[in-house]
Coordinates of C-alpha atoms in Angstrom, one line a residue:
X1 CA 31.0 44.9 17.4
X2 CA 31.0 48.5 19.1
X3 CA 32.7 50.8 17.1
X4 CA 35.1 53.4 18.5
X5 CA 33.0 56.5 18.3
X6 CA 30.3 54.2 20.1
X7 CA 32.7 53.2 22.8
X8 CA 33.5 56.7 23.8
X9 CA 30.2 58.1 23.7
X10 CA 29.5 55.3 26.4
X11 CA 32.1 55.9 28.2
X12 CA 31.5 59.6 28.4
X13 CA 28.0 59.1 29.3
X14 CA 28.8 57.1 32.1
X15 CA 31.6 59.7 33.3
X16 CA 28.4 62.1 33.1
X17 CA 26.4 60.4 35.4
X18 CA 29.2 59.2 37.7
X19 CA 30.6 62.6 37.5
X20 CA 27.8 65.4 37.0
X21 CA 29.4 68.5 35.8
X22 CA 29.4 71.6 37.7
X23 CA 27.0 74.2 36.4
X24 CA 27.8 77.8 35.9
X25 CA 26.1 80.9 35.1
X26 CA 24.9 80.8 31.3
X27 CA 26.4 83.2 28.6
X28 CA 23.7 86.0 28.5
X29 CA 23.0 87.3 24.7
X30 CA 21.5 90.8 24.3
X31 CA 19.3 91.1 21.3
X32 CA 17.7 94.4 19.5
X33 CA 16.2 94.4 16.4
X34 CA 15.6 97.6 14.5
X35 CA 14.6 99.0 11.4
X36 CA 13.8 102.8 10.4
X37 CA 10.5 104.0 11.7
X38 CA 10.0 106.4 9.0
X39 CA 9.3 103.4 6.4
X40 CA 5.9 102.2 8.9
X41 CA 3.4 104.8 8.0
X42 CA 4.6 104.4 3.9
X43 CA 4.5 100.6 4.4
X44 CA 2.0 99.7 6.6
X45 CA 2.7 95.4 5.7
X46 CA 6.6 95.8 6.5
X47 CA 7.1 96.5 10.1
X48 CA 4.5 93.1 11.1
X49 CA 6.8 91.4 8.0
X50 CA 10.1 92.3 10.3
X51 CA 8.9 92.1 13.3
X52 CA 8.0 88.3 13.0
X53 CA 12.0 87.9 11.3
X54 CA 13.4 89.6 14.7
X55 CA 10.9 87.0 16.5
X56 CA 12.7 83.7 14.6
X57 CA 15.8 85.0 15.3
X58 CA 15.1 85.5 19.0
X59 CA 13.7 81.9 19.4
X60 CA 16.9 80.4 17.5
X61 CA 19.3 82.1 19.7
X62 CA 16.9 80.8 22.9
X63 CA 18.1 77.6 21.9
X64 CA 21.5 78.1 21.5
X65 CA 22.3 77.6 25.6
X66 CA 22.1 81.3 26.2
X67 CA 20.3 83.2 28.4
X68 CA 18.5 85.9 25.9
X69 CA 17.2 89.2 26.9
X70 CA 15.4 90.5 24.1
X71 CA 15.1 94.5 24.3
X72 CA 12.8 94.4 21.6
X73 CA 12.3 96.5 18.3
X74 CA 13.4 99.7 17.6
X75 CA 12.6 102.3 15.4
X76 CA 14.4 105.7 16.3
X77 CA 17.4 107.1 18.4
X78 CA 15.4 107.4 21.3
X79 CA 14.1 103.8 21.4
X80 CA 17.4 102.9 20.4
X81 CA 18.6 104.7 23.4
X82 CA 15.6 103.2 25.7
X83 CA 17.1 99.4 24.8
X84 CA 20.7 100.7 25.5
X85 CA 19.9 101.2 29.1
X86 CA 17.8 97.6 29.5
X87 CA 20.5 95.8 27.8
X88 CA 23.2 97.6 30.2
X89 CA 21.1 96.6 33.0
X90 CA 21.0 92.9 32.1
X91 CA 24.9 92.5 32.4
X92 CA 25.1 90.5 28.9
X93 CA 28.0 88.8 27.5
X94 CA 27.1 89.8 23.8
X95 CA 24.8 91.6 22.5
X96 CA 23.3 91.0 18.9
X97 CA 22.1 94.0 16.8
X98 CA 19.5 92.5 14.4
X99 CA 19.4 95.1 11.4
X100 CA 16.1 94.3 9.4
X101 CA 16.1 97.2 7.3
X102 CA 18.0 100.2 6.3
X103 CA 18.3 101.9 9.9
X104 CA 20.4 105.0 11.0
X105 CA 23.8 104.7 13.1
X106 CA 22.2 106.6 15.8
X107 CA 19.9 104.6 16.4
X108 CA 22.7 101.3 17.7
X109 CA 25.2 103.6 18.6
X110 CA 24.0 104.3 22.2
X111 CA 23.5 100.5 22.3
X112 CA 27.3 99.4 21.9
X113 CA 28.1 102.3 23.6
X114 CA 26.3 102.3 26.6
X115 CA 26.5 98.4 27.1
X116 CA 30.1 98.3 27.5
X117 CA 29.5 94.2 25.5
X118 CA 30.7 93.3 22.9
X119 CA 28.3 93.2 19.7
X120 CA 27.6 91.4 16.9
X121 CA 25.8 93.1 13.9
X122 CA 23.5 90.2 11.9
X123 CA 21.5 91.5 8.9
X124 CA 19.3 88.5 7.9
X125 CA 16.9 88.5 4.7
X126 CA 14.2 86.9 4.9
X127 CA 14.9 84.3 1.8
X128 CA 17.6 83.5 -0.8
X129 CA 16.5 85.7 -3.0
X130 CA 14.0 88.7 -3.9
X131 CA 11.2 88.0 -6.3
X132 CA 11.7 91.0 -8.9
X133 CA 9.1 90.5 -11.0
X134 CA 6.5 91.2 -8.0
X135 CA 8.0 92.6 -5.6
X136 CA 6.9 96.5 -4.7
X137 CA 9.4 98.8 -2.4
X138 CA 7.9 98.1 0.3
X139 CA 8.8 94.5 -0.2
X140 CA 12.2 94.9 -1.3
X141 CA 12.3 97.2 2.1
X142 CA 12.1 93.6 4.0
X143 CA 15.3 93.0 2.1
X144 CA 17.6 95.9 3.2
X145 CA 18.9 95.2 6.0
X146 CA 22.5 94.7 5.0
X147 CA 22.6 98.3 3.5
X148 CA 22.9 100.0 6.7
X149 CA 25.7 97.6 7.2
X150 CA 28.7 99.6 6.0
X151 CA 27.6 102.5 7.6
X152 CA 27.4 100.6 11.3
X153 CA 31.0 99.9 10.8
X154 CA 32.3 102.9 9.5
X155 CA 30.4 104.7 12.5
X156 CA 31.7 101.8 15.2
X157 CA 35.4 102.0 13.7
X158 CA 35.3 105.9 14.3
X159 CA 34.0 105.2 17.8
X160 CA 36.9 102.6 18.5
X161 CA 34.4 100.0 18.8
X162 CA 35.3 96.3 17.3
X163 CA 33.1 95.6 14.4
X164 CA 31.5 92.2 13.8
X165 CA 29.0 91.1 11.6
X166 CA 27.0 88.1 10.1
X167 CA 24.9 88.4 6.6
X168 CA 22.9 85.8 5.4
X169 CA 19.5 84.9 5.0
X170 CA 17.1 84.1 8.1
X171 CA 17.1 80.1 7.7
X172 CA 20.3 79.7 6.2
X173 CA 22.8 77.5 8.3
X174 CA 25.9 78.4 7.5
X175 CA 24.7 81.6 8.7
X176 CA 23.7 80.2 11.6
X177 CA 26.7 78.1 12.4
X178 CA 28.6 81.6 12.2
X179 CA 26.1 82.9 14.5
X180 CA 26.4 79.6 16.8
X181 CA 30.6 80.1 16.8
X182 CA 29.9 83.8 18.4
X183 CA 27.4 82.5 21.2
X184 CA 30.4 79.7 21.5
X185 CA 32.9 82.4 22.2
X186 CA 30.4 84.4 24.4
X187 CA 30.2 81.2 26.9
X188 CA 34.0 81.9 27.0
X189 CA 33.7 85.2 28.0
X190 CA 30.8 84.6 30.5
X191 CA 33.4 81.8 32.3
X192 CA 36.3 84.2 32.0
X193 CA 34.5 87.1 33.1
X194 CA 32.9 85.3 36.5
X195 CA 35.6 82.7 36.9
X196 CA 37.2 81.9 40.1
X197 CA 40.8 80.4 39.9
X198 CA 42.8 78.6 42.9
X199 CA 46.2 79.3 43.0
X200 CA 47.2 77.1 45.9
X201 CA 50.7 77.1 46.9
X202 CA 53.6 78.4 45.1
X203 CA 55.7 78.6 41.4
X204 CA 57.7 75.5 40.3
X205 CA 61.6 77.6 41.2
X206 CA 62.8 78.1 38.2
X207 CA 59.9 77.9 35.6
X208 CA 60.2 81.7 34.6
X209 CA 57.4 81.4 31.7
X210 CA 54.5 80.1 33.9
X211 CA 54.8 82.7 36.6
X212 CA 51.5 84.9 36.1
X213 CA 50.1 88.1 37.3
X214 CA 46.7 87.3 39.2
X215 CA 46.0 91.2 38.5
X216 CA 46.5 90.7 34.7
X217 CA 44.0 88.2 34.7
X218 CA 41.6 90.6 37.0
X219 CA 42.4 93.5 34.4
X220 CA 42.1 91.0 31.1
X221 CA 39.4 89.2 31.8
X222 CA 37.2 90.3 34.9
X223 CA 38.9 87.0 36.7
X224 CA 39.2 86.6 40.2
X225 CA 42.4 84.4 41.7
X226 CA 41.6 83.1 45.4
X227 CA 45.5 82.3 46.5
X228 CA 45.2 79.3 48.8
X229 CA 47.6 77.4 51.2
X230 CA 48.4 74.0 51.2
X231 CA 46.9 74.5 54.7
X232 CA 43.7 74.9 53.6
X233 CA 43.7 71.6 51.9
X234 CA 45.6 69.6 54.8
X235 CA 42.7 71.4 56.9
X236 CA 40.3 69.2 55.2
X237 CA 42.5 66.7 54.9
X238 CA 42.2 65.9 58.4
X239 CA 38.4 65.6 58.6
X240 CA 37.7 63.3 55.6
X241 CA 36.5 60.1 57.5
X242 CA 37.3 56.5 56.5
X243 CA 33.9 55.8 55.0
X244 CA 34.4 58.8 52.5
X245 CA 37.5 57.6 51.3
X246 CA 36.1 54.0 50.8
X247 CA 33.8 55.9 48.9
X248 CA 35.6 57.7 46.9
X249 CA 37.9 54.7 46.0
X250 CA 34.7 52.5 44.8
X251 CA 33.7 55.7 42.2
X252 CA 37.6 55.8 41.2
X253 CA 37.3 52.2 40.6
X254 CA 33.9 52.5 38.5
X255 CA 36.0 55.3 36.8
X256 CA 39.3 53.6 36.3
X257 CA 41.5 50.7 35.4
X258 CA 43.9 50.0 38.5
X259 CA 47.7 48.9 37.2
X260 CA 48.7 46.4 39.4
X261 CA 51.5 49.0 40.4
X262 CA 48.7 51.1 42.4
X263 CA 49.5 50.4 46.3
X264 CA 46.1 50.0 47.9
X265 CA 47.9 52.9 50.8
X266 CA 48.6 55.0 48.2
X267 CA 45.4 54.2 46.3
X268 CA 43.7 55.2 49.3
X269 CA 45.6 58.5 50.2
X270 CA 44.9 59.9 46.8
X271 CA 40.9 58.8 47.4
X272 CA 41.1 61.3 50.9
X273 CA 42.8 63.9 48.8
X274 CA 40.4 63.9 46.6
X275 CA 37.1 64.2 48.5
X276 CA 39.3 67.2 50.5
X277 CA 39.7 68.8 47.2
X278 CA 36.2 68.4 46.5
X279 CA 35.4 70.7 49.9
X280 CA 38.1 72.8 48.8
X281 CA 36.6 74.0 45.3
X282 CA 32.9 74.2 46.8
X283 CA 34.4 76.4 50.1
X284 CA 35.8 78.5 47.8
X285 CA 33.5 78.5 44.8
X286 CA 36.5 78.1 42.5
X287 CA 36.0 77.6 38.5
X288 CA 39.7 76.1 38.2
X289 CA 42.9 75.5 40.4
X290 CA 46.4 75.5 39.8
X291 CA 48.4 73.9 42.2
X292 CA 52.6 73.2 43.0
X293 CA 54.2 72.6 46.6
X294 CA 57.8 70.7 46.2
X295 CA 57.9 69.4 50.2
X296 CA 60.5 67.9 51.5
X297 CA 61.8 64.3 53.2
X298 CA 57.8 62.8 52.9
X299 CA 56.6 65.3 55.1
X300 CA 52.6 66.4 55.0
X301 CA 52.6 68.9 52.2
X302 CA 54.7 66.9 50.4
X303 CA 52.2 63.6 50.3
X304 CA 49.6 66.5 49.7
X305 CA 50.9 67.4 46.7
X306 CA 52.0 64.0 45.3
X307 CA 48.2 62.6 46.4
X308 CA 46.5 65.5 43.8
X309 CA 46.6 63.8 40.7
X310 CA 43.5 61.7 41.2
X311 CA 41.2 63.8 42.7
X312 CA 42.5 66.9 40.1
X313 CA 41.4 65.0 37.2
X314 CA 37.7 64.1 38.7
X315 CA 37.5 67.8 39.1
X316 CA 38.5 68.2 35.6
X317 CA 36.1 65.7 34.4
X318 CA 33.2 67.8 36.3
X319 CA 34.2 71.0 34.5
X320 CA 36.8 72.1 37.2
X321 CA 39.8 72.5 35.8
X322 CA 42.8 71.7 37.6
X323 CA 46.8 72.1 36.3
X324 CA 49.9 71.2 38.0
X325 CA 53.2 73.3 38.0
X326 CA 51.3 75.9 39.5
X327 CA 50.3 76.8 35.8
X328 CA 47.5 79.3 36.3
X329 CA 47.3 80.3 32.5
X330 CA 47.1 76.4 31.8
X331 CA 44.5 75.9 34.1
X332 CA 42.4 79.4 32.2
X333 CA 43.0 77.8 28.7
X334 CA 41.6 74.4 30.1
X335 CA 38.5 76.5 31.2
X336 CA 38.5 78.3 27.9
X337 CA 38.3 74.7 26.3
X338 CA 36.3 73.4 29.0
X339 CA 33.3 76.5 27.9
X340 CA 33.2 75.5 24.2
X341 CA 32.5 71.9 25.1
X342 CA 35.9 70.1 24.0
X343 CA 37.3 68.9 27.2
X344 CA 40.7 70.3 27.6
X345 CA 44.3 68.1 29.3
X346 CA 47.0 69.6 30.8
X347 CA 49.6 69.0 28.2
X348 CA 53.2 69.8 26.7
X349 CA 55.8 68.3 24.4
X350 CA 57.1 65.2 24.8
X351 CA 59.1 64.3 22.3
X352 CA 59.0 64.6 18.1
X353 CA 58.6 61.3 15.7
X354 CA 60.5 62.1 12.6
X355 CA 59.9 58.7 11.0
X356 CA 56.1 59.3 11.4
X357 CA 56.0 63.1 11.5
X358 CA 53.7 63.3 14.9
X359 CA 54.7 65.7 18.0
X360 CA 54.2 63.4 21.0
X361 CA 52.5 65.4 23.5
X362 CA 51.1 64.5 27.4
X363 CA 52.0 65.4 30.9
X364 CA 52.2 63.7 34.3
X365 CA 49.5 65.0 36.5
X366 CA 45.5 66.1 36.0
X367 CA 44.1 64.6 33.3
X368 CA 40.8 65.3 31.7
X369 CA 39.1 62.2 31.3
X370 CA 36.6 62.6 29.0
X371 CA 39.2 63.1 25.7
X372 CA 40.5 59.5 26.6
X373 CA 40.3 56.9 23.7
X374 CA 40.2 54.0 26.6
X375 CA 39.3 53.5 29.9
X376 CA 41.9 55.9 32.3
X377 CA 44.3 53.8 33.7
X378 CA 45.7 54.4 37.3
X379 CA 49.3 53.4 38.1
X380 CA 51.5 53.6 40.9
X381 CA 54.6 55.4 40.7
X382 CA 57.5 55.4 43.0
X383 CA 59.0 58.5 41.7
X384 CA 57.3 61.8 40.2
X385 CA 60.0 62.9 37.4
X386 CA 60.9 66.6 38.3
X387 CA 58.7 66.8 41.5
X388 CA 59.1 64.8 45.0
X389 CA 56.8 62.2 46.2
X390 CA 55.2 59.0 45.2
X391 CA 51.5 58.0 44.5
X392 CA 48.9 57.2 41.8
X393 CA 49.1 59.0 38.6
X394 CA 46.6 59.2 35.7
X395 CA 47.7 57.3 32.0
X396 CA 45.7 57.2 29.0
X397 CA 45.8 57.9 25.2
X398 CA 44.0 60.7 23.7
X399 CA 41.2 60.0 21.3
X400 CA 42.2 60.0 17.6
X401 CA 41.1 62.4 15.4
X402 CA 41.1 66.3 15.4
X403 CA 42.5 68.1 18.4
X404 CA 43.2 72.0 18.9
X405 CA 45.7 73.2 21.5
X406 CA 45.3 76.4 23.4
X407 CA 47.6 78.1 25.3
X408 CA 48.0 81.8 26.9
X409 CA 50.7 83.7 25.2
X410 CA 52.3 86.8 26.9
X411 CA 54.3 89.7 25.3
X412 CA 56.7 92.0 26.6
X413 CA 53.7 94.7 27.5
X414 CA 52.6 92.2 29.7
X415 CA 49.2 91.7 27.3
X416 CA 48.0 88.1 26.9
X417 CA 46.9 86.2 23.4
X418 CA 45.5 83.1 22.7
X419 CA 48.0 80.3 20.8
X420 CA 46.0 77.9 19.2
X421 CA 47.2 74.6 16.3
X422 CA 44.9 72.5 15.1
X423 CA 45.9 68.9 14.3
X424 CA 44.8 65.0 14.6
X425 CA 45.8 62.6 17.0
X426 CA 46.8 59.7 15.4
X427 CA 47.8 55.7 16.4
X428 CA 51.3 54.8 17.3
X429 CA 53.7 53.2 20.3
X430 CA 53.1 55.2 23.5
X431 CA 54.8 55.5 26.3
X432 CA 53.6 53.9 30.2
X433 CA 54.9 56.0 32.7
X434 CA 52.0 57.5 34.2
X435 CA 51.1 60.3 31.7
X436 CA 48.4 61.2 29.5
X437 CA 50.1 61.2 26.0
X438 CA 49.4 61.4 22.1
X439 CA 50.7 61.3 19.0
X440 CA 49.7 64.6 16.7
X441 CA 50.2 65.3 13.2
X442 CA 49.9 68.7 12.1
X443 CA 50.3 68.7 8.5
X444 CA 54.2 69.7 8.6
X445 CA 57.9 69.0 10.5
X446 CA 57.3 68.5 13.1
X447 CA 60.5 70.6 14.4
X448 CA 59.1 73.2 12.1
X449 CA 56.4 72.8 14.0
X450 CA 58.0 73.2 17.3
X451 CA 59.6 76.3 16.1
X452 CA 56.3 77.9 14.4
X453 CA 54.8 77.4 18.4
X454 CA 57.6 78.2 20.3
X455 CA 57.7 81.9 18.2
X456 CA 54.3 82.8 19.6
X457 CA 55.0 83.5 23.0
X458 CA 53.4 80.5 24.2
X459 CA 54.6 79.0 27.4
X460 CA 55.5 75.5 27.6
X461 CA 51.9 74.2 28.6
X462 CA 48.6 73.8 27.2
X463 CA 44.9 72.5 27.1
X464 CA 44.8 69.8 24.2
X465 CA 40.7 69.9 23.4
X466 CA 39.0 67.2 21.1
X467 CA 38.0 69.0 18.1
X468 CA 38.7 71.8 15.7
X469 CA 38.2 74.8 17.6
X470 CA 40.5 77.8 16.5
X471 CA 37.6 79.2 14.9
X472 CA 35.8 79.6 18.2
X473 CA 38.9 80.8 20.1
X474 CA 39.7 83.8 17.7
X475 CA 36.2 84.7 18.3
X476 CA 36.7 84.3 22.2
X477 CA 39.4 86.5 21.6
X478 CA 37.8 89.3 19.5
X479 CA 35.2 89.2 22.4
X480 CA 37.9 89.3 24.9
X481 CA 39.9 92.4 23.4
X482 CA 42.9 90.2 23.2
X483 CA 45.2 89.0 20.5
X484 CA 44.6 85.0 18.4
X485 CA 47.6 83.6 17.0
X486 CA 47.1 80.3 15.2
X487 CA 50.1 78.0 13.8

């Protein structure tokens, strides 16, 4: 019998090749090495020793899905200087400083400087231990690097320049995995810092905590927003042909279950949205929409809204993103979870389980198909709750076991934060109406929960990813500049 985890690896490999993801510019890494070239002519065996350490390190990172530039090794303020200016030339999303030996500040000052990127110290012996009983100084040299370590901080801190480091030894993984959680949060910053995010249409009246500033995420992260019309979608609308939306309704079908509630009209209307939205995100070479239009009486941009649901979450499934509500910080949190590799649903609360102790989370609208424990389901609805229009909507249970949610805070300065919680979906009576749901416990209350989230300065959506991430988002953050709050 297939077990669970084999079930949903199938199913996402089929999603993957029904649904090839979108691919985006790779995180670039920056990588120096250095060491203190007085020590060469004293040592003549070191520098060869470190230079073949900086040389592992640069083919682990290589394989880390980064783009590495590696600026080479230094051994004075002027060479240090020389890879300041390559590194700044190459654009990179973080840069890692590779401290072999005892080195001066001078010589990686320029580099963080210069780079405007955030860096990541790493000082990594070559083995668990020294061999004292033969080891000579220039042996012990190959050993050093994490004494220059205090100094690089003191001299960042004094610059106002975030300090980071890893120290380990070169083939130890835990080190590594440390290592690996920083190129993590670099992918973040490399989808943040080029993303393009459709804002098509306008706020849900009334919803005062999703209404966002497109030039504080311009200013945060290096975002652009494209604002779009409903227009531009009913443009394309109008030029989908019947054979691309019999197309599209044979991969839905490969895709999902069909409730017997679907109307084949409906069914069909959501198919030509889709393959419009599909035109719209490569017209505008958006990373992520967000999306609301409340109509009125069944006119056009009415049925245009209500039809989004099914082609939002094939975006999502690609890697696109897509939110309802017109929830752009929703729809840059699903992006954020979407970089790290955990999928990422448009989600709030539902409703808390006392007996069991679970928040019961989900929302109508884009799904993201790949943290499903089953096959999606689509079912018919005759009435959106809280929105006009009828159509297709998008059910399914999340997959049990560890979840993290991550939403974009804002304070009274305006600044943004990452939220995150981790938790684990568990089993337990759902409700079918047409939503993604789950049942999460997190440890506690869940009304002290509630209460613990609601303090942060959340708003009152999120991206629920598969996985225990927090880790990787307060890294995101660091890189970021902004502020990580975890409950």
């Amino acid at each position: 019998m297939a077990t669970t985890a084999g079930r949903t690896a199938a199913r996402a490999s089929a999603l993957h090749d029904l649904l090839p993801p979108v691919t985006r510019r790779p995180a670039r890494v920056g990588l120096v090495a250095g060491g203190l070239g007085t020590y060469w002519p004293q040592f003549p065996g070191l520098l060869p020793r470190l230079r073949e350490s900086a040389a592992y390190v640069a083919d682990r990172l290589r394989h880390l899905d980064a783009e590495v530039t590696d600026a080479g090794f230094v051994s004075d303020a002027r060479e240090g200087a020389r890879a300041a200016e390559e590194l700044r030339r190459a654009d990179c999303d973080l840069i890692v400083l590779f401290l072999t030996t005892y080195l001066t500040s001078s010589m990686v000052l320029p580099i963080a400087q210069r780079s405007h990127t955030p860096v990541l110290v790493v000082d990594l012996q070559p083995s668990e231990r020294m061999n004292h009983a033969s080891f000579d100084t220039g042996a012990w040299l190959a050993y050093c690097g994490q004494c220059p370590l205090p100094e690089v901080g003191n001299v960042f801190r004094r610059a106002g320049i975030p300090f980071r480091s890893v120290s380990g030894w070169l083939r130890q993984e835990s080190a590594w995995r440390r290592i690996e959680q920083w190129i993590r949060a670099a992918r973040v910053r490399a989808a943040l810092r080029h993303a393009r995010h459709g804002l098509m249409g306008h706020a849900y009246p009334g919803m005062l905590d999703v209404q966002t500033d497109p030039t504080l995420l311009a200013a945060t992260f290096g975002s652009h927003v494209e604002v779009l019309e409903f227009d531009d979608l009913r443009h394309r609308v109008e030029r989908v042909t019947e054979k691309e939306t019999r197309e599209r309704m044979a991969l839905a079908r490969q895709v999902f279950t069909l409730h017997d509630s679907v109307a084949e009209e409906d069914f069909a209307w959501g198919a030509t949205v889709s393959v419009a939205l599909d035109r719209l995100v490569h017209d505008f070479a958006l990373d992520s929409l967000a999306y609301y239009h409340r109509g009125l009486d069944g006119e056009l941009h009415e049925r245009l809204g209500a039809g989004m649901i099914l082609g939002a979450s094939l975006l999502t499934a690609r890697g696109v993103p897509a939110a309802g509500e017109y929830e752009l910080r929703t729809s840059v949190a699903q992006l954020t979870t979407q970089s790290v590799g955990a999928g990422g649903s448009f989600t709030e609360i539902q409703a808390l389980d006392f007996q069991d102790g679970v928040v019961e989370m989900g929302h109508d609208g884009p799904a993201h198909l790949a943290v499903s424990a089953r096959d999606p389901l689509l079912r018919g609805l005759g009435v959106y709750h809280g929105k006009r229009g009828w159509g297709v909507s998008v059910e399914f249970d999340v997959r049990h076991g560890p979840v993290t949610l991550l939403g974009l805070g804002q304070d009274a300065d305006g600044s943004l934060c990452f939220v995150t919680s981790e938790g684990t979906v568990v089993p337990g009576p759902l409700l079918e109406i047409g939503n993604t749901t789950s049942r999460v416990d997190f440890g506690r209350d869940p009304g002290a929960w509630v209460d613990a989230w609601s303090a942060t300065g959340v708003g009152h959506h999120w991206s629920l990813a598969v996985g225990h991430h927090a880790a990787d988002f307060r890294a995101a953050a660091s890189l970021l500049g902004i502020d990580h709050r975890q409950v």
